[in-house]
XYZ file of N, CA, C and O in Angstrom:
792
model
N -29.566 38.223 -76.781
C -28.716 38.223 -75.637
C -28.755 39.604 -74.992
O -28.332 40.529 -75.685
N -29.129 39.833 -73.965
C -29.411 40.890 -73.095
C -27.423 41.580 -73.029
O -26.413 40.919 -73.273
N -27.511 42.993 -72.638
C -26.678 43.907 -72.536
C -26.035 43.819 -71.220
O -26.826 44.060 -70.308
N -24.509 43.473 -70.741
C -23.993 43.705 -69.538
C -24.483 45.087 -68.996
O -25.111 45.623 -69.908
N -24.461 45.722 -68.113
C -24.071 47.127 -67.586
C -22.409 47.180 -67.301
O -21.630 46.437 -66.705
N -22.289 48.341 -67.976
C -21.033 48.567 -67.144
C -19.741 48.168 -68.284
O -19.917 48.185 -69.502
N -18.547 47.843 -67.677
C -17.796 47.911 -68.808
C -17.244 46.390 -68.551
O -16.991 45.993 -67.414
N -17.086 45.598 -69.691
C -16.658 44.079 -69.376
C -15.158 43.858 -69.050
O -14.507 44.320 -69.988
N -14.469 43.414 -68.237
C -13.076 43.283 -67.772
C -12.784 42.100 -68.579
O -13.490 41.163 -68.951
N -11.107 42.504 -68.809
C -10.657 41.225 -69.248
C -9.786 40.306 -68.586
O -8.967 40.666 -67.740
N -9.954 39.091 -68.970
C -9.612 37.540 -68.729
C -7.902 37.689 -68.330
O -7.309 36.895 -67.600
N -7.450 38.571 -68.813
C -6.374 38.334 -68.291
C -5.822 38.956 -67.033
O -6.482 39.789 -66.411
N -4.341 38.477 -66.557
C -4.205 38.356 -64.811
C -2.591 38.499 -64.954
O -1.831 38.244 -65.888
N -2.297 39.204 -63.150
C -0.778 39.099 -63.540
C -0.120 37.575 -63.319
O -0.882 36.815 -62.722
N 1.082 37.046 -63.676
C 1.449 35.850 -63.490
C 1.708 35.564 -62.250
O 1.546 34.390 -61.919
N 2.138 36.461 -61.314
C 2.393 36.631 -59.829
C 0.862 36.014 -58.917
O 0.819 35.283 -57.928
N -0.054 36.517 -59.551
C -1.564 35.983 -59.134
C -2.057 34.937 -59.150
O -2.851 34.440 -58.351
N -1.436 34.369 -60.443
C -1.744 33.056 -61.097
C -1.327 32.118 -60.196
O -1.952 31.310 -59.509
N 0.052 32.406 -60.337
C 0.884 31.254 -59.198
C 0.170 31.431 -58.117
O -0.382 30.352 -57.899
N -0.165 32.298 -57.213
C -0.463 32.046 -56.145
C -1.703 31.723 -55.749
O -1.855 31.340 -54.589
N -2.825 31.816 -56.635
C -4.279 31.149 -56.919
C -3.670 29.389 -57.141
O -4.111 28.521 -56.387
N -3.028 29.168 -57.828
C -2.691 27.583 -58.023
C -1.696 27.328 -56.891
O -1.552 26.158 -56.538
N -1.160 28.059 -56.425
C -0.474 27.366 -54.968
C -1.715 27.284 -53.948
O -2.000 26.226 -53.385
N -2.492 28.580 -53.734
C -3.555 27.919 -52.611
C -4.387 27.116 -52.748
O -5.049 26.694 -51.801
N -4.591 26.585 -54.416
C -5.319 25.306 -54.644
C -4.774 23.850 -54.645
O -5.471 22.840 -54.742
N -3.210 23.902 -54.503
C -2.705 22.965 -54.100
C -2.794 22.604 -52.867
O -3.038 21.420 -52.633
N -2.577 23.765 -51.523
C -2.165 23.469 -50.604
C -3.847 22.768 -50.129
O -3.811 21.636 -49.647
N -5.123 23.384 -50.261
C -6.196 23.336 -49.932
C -6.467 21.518 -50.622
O -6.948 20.571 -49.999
N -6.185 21.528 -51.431
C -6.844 20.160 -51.803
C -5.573 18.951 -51.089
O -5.992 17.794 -51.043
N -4.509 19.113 -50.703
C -3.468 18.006 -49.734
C -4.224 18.455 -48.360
O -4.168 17.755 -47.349
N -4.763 19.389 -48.405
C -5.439 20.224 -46.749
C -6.406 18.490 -46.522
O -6.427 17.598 -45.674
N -7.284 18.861 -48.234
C -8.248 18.001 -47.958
C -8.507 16.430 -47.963
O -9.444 15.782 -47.497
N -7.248 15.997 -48.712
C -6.797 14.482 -48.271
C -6.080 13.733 -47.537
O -5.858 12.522 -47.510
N -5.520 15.212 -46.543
C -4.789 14.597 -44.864
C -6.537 14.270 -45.021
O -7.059 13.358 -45.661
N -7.004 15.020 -44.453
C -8.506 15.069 -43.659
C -9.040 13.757 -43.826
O -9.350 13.020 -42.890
N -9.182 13.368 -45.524
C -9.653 12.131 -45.385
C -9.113 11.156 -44.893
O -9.754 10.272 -44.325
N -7.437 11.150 -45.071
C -7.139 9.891 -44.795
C -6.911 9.827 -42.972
O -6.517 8.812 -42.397
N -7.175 10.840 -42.427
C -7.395 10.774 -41.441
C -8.597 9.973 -40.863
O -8.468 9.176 -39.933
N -9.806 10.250 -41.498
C -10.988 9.921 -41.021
C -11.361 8.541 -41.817
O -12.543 8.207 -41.744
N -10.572 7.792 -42.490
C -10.727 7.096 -43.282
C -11.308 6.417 -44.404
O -11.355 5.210 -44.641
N -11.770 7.453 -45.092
C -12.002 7.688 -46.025
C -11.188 7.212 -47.527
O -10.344 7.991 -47.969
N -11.403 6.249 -48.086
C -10.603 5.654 -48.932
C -11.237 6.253 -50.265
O -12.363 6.661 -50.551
N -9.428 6.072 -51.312
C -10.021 6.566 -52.820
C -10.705 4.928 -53.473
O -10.344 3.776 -53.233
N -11.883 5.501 -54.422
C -12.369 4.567 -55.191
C -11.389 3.469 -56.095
O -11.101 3.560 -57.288
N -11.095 2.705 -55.394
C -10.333 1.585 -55.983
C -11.249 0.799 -57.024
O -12.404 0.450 -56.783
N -10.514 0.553 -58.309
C -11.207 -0.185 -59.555
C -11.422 -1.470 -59.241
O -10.508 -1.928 -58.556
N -12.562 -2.465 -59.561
C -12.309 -4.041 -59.290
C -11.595 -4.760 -60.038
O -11.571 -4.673 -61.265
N -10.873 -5.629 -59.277
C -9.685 -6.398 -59.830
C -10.410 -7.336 -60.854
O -11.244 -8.108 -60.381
N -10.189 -7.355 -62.184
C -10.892 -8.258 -63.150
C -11.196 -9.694 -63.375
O -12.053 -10.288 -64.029
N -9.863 -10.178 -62.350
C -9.597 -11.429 -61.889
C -8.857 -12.382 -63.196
O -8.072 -11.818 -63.959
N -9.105 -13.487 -63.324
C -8.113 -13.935 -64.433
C -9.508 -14.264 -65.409
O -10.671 -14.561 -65.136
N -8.622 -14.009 -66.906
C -9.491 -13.985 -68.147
C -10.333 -15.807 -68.082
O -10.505 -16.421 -67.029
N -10.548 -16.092 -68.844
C -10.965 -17.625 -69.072
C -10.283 -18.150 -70.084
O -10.371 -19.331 -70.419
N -9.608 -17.352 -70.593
C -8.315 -18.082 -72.190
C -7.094 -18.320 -71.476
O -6.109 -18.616 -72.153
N -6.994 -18.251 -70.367
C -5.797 -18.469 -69.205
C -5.354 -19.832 -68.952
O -6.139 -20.424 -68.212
N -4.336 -20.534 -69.329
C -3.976 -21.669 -69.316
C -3.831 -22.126 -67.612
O -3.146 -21.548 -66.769
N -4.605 -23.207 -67.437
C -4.413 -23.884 -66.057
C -5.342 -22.791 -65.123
O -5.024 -22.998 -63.952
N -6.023 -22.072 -65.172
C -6.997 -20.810 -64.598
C -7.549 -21.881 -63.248
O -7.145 -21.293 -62.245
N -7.983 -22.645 -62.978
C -8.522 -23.677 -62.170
C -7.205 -23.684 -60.988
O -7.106 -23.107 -59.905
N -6.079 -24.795 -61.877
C -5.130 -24.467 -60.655
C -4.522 -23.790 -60.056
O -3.867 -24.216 -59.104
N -4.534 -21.973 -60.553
C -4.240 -20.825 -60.368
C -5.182 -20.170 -59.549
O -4.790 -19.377 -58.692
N -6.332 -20.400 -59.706
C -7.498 -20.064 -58.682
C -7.424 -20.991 -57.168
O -7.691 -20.535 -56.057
N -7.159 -21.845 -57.357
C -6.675 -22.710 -56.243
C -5.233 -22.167 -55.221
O -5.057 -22.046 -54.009
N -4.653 -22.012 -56.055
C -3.423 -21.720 -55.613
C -3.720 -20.074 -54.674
O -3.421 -19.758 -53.522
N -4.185 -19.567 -55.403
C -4.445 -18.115 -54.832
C -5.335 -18.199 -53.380
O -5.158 -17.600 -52.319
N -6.398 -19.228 -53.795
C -7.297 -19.350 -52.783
C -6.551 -19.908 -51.631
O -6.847 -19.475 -50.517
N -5.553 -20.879 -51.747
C -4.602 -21.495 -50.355
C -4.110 -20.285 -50.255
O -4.790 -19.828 -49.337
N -3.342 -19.406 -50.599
C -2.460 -18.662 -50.105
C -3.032 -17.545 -49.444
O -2.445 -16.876 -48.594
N -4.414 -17.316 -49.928
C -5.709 -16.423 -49.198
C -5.737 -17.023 -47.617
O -5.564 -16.285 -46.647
N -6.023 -18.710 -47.492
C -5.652 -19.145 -46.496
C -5.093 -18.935 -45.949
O -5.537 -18.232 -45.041
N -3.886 -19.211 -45.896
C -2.837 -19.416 -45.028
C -2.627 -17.953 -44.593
O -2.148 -17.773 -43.474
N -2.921 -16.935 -45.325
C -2.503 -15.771 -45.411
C -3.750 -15.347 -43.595
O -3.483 -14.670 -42.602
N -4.510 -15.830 -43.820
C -5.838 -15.541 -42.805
C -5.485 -16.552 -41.406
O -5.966 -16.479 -40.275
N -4.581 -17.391 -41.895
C -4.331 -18.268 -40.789
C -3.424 -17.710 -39.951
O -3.644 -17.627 -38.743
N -2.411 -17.312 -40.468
C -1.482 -16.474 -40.286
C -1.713 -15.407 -39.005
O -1.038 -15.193 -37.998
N -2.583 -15.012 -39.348
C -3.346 -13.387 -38.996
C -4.055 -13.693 -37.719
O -4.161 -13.136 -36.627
N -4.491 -14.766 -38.258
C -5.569 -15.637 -37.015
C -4.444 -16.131 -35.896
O -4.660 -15.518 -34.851
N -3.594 -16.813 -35.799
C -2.278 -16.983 -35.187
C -1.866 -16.522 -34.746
O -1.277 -16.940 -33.750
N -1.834 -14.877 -35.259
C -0.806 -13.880 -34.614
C -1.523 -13.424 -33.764
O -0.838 -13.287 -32.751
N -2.907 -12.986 -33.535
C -4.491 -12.517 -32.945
C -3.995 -13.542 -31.886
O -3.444 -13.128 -30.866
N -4.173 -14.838 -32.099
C -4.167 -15.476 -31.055
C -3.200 -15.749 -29.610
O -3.561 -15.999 -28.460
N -2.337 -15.647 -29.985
C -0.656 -15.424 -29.817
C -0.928 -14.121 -28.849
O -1.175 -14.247 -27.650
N -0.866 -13.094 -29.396
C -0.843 -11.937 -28.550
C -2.111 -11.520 -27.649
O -2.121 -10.469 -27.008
N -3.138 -12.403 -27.657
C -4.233 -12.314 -26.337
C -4.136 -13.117 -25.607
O -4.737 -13.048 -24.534
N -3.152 -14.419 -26.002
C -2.764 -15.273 -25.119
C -1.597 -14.822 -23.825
O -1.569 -15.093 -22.624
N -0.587 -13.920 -24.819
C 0.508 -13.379 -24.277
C -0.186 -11.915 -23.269
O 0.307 -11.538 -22.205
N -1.358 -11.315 -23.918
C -1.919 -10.171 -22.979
C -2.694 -10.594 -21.463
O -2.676 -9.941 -20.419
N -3.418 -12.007 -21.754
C -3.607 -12.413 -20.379
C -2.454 -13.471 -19.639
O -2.815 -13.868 -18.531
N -1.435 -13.854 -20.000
C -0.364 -14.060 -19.090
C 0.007 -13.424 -18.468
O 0.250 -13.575 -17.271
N 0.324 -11.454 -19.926
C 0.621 -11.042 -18.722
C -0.046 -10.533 -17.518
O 0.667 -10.003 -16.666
N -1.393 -10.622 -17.312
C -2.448 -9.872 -16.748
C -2.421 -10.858 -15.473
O -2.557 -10.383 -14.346
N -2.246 -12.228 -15.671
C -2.393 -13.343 -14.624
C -1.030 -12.735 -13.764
O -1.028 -12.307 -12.610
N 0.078 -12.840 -14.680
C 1.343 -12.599 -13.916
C 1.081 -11.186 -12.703
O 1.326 -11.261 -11.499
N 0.649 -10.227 -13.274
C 0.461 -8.719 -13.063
C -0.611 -9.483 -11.458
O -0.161 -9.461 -10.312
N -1.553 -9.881 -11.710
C -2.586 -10.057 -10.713
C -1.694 -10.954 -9.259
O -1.836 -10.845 -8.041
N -0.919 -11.687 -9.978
C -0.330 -12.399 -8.853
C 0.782 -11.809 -8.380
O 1.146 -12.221 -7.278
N 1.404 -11.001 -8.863
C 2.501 -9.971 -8.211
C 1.837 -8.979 -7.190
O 2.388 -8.463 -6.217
N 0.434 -8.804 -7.646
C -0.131 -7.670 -7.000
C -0.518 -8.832 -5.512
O -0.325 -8.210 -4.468
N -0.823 -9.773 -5.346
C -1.465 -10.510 -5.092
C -0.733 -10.788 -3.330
O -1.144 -10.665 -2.176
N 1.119 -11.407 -4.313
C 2.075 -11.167 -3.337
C 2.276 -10.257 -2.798
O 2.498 -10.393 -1.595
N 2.304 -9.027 -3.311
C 2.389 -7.748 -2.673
C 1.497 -7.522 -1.948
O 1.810 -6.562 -1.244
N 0.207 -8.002 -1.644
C -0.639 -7.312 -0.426
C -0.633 -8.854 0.385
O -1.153 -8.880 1.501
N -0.093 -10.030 -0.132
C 0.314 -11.236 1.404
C 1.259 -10.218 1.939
O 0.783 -9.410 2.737
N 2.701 -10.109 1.587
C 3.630 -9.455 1.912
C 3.170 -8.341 2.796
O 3.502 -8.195 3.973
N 2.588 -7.780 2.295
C 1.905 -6.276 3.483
C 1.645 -6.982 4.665
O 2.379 -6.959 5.653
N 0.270 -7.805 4.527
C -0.015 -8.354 5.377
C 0.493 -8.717 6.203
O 0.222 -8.385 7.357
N 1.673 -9.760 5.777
C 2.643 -10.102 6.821
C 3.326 -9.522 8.022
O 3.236 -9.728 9.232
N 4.270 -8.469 7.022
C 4.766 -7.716 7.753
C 3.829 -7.076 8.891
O 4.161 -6.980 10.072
N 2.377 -6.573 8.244
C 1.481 -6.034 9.331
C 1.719 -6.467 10.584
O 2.110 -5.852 11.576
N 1.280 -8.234 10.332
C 0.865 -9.204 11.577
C 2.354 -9.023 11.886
O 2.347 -8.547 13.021
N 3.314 -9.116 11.587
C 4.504 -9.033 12.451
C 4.507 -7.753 13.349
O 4.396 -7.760 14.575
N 4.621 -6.896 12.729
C 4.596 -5.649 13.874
C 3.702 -5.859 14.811
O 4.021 -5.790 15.998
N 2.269 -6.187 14.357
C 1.227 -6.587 15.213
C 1.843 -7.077 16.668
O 1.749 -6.574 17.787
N 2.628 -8.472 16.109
C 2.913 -8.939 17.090
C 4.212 -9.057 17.824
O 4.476 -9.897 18.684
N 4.990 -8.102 17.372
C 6.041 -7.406 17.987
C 5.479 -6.327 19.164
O 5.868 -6.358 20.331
N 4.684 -5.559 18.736
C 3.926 -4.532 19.453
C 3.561 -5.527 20.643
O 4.119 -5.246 21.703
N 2.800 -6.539 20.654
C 2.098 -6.970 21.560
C 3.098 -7.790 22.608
O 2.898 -7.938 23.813
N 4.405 -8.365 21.711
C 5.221 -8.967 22.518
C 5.989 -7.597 23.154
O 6.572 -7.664 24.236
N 5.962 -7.082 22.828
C 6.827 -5.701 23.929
C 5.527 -5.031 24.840
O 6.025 -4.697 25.915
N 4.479 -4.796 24.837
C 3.457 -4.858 25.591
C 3.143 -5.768 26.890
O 2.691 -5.312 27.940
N 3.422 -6.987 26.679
C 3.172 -8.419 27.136
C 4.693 -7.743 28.318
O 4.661 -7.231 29.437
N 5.592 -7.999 27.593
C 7.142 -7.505 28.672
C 6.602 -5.964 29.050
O 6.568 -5.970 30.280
N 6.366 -5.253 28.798
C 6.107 -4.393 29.613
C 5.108 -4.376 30.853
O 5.393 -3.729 31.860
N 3.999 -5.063 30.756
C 3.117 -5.377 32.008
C 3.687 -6.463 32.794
O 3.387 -6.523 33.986
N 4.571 -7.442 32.222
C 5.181 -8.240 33.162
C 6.349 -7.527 33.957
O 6.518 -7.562 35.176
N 7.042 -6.937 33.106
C 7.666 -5.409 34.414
C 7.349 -4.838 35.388
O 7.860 -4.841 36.508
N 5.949 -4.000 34.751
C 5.179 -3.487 35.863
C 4.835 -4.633 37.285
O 4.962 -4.248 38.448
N 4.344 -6.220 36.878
C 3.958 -7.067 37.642
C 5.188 -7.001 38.609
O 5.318 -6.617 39.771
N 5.928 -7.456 37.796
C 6.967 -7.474 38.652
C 7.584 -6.801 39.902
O 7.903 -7.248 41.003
N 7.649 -5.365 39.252
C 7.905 -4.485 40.198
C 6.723 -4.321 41.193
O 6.983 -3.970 42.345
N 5.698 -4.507 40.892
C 4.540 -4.761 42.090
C 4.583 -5.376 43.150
O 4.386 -5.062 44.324
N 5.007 -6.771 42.362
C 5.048 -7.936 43.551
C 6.718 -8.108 44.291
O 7.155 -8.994 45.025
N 7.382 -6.853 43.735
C 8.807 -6.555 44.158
C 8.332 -5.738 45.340
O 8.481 -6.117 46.501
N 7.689 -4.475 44.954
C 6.761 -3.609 46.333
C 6.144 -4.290 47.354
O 6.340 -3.938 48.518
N 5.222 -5.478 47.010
C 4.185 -5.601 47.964
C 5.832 -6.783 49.230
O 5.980 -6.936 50.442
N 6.450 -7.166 48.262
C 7.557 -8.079 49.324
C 8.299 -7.335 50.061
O 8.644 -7.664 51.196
N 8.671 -6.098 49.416
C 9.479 -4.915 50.570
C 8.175 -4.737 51.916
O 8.231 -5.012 53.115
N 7.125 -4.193 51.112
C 5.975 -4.305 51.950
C 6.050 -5.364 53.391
O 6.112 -5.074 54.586
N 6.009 -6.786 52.633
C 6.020 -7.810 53.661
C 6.764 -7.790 54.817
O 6.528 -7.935 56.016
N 8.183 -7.465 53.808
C 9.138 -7.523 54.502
C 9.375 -6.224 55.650
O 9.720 -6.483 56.803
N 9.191 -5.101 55.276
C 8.572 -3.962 56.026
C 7.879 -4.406 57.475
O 8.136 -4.323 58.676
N 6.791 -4.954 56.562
C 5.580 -5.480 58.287
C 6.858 -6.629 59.082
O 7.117 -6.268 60.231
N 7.464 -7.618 58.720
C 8.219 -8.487 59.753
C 9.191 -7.969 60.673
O 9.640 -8.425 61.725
N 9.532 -6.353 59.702
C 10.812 -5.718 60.386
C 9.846 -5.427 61.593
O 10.286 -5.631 62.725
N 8.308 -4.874 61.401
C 7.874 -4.001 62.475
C 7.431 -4.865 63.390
O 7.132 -4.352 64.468
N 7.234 -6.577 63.243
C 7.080 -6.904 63.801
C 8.047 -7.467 65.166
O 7.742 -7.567 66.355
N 9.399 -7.795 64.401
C 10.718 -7.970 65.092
C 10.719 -6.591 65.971
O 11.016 -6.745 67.156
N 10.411 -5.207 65.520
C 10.965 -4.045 66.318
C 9.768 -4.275 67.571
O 10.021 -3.986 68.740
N 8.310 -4.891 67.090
C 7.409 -4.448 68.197
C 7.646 -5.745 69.233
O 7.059 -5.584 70.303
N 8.461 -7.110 69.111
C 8.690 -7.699 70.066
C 10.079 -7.240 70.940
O 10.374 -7.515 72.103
N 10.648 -6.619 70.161
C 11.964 -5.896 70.991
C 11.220 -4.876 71.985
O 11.463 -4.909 73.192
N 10.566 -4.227 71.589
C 9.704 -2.857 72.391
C 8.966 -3.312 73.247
O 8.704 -2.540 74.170
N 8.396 -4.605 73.285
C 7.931 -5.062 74.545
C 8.550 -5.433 75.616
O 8.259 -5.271 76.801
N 9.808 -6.164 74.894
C 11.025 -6.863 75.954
C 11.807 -5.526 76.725
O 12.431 -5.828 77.743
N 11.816 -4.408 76.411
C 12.443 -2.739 76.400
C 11.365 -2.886 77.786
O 11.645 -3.127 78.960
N 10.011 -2.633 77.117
C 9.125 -2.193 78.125
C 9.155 -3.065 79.001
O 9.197 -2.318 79.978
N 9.169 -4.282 79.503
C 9.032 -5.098 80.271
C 10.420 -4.382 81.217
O 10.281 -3.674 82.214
N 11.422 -4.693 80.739
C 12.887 -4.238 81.538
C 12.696 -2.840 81.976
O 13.307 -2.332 82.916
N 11.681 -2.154 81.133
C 11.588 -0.703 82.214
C 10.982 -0.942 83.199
O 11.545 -0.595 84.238
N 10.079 -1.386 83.287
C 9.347 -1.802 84.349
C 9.532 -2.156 85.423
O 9.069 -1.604 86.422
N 10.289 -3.207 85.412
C 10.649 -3.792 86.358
C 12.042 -2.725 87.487
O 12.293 -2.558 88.681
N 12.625 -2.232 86.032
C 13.607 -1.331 87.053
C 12.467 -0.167 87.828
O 12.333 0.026 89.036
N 11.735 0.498 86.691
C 11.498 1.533 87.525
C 10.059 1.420 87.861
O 9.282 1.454 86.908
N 9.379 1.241 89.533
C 7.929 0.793 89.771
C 7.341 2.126 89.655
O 6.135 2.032 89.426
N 7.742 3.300 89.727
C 7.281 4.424 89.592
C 7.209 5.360 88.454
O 7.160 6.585 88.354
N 7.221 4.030 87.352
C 6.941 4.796 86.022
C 5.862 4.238 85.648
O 5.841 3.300 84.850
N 4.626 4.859 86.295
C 3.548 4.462 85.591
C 2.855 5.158 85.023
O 1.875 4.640 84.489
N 3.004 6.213 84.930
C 2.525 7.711 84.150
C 3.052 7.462 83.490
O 2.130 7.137 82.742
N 4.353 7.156 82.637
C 5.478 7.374 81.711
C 4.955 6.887 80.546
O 4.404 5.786 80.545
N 5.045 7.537 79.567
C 4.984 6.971 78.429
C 5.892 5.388 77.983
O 7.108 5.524 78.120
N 5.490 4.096 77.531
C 5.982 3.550 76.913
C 7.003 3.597 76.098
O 8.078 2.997 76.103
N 6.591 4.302 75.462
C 7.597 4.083 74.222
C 8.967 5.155 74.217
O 10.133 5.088 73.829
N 8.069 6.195 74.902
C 9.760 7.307 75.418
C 10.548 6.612 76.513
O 10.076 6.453 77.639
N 11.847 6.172 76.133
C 12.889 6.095 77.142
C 13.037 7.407 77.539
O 12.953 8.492 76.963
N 13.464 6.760 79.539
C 13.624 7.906 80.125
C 15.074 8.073 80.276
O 15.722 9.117 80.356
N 15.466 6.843 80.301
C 17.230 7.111 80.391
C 17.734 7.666 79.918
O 17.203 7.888 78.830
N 19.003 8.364 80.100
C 19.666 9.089 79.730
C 21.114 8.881 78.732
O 21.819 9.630 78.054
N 21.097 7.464 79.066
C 22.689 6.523 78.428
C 21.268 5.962 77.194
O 21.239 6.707 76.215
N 20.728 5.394 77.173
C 19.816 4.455 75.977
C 20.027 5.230 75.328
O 19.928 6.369 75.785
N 20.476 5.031 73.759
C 19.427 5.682 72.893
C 18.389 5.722 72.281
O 17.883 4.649 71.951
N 17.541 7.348 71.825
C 16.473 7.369 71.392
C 15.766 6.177 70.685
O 16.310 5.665 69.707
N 14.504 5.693 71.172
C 13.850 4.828 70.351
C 13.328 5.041 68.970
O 12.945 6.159 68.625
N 13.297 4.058 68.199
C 12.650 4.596 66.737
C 10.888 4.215 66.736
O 10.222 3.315 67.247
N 10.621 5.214 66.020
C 9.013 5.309 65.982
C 8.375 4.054 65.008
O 8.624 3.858 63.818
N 7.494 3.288 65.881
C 7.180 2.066 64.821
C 5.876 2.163 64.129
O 4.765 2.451 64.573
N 6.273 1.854 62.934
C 4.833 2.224 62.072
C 3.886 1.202 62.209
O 4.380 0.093 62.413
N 2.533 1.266 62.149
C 1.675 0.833 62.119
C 1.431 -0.478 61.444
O 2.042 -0.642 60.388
N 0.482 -1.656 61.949
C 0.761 -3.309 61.048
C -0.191 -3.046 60.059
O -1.274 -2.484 60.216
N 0.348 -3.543 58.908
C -1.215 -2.930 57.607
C -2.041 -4.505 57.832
O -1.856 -5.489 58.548
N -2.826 -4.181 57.002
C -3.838 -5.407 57.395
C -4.010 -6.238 57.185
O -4.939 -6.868 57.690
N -3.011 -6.822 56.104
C -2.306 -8.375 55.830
C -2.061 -8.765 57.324
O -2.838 -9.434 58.005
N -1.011 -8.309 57.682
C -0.314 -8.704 58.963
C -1.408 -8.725 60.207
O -1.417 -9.560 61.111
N -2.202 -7.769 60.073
C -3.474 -8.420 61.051
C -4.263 -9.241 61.087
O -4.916 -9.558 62.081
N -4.334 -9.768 59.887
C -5.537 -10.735 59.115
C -4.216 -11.847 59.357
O -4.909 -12.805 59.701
N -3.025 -12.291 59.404
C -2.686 -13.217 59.479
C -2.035 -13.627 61.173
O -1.719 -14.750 61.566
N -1.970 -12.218 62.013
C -2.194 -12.220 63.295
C -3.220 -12.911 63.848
O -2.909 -13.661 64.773
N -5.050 -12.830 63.336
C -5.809 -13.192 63.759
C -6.132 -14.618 64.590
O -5.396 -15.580 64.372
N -7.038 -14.720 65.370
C -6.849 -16.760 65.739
C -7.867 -17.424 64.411
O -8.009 -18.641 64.292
């Protein structure tokens, strides 16, 4: 056996050390079976031996276990079924709420739509209105000028006749002195000429 160098230390330790070498080997090895059972990692479970063969009735006990294996899977299968049934109800329900909610939009849309358009609609029939309110003052305008331009002839005729030496004179200026001033007559627009015409 070959020679250490040096001088050999001994095995022993303070108790203060001890403990705390076996506390960080506690904490490190629970460190290390969160970890597994996190990642799932299972401990080596022994196989179940199952029942001996000197077992009285072993047949109908194997049976029995095996239904209750059943039912136990039926169970499971049931409940699986149950709650994907219940996840697309609610998904149908969810789709048709959403469904109503954009008729509903819609609706309302086309209503404003056609609120907008019915206050549009009354507003150009306003405007019409007041148009064909203008063009009748209008009308009525041209009949006044027409009533004033048969008075202004009947005027002119009666000047005439009184005075033979107004033939320089303007028409339409009275010369008298008691008359009063004549009013200036506006011009026939071209409705009223077009319905003057022969």
């Amino acid at each position: 056996m070959a020679k250490l160098l040096g001088k050999k230390t001994s095995g022993r330790q303070r108790t203060a050390l001890k403990y705390n070498i076996g506390k960080r080997v506690r904490e490190h090895r629970r460190r290390v079976k969160k970890e597994a059972k996190k990642q799932g990692v299972k401990k080596f479970q022994k196989k179940d031996p199952g029942i001996p063969n000197s077992w009285p009735f072993k047949a109908q006990l194997l049976a029995q276990l095996e239904r209750e294996r059943k039912e136990k899977e039926d169970a499971i299968a049931k409940q699986r079924q149950e709650s994907r049934q219940r996840a697309k109800d609610a998904q149908k329900q969810e789709a048709q709420m959403r469904a109503q909610e954009i008729a509903d939009r819609e609706r309302q849309k086309r209503e404003r739509q056609q609120k907008a358009a019915a206050k549009a609609k009354a507003k150009s029939k306003d405007v019409e209105m007041e148009d064909d309110d203008d063009d009748d003052s209008d009308l009525s305008d041209v009949e006044e000028g027409e009533e004033e331009d048969d008075d202004m002839e009947d005027d002119e005729e009666e000047d005439e006749g009184e005075e033979d030496d107004a033939d320089d004179a303007d028409p339409l200026i009275c010369h008298d002195a008691e008359a009063p001033p004549l009013s200036i007559v506006p011009l026939p627009t071209s409705q009223w000429l077009l319905s003057q015409a022969p």
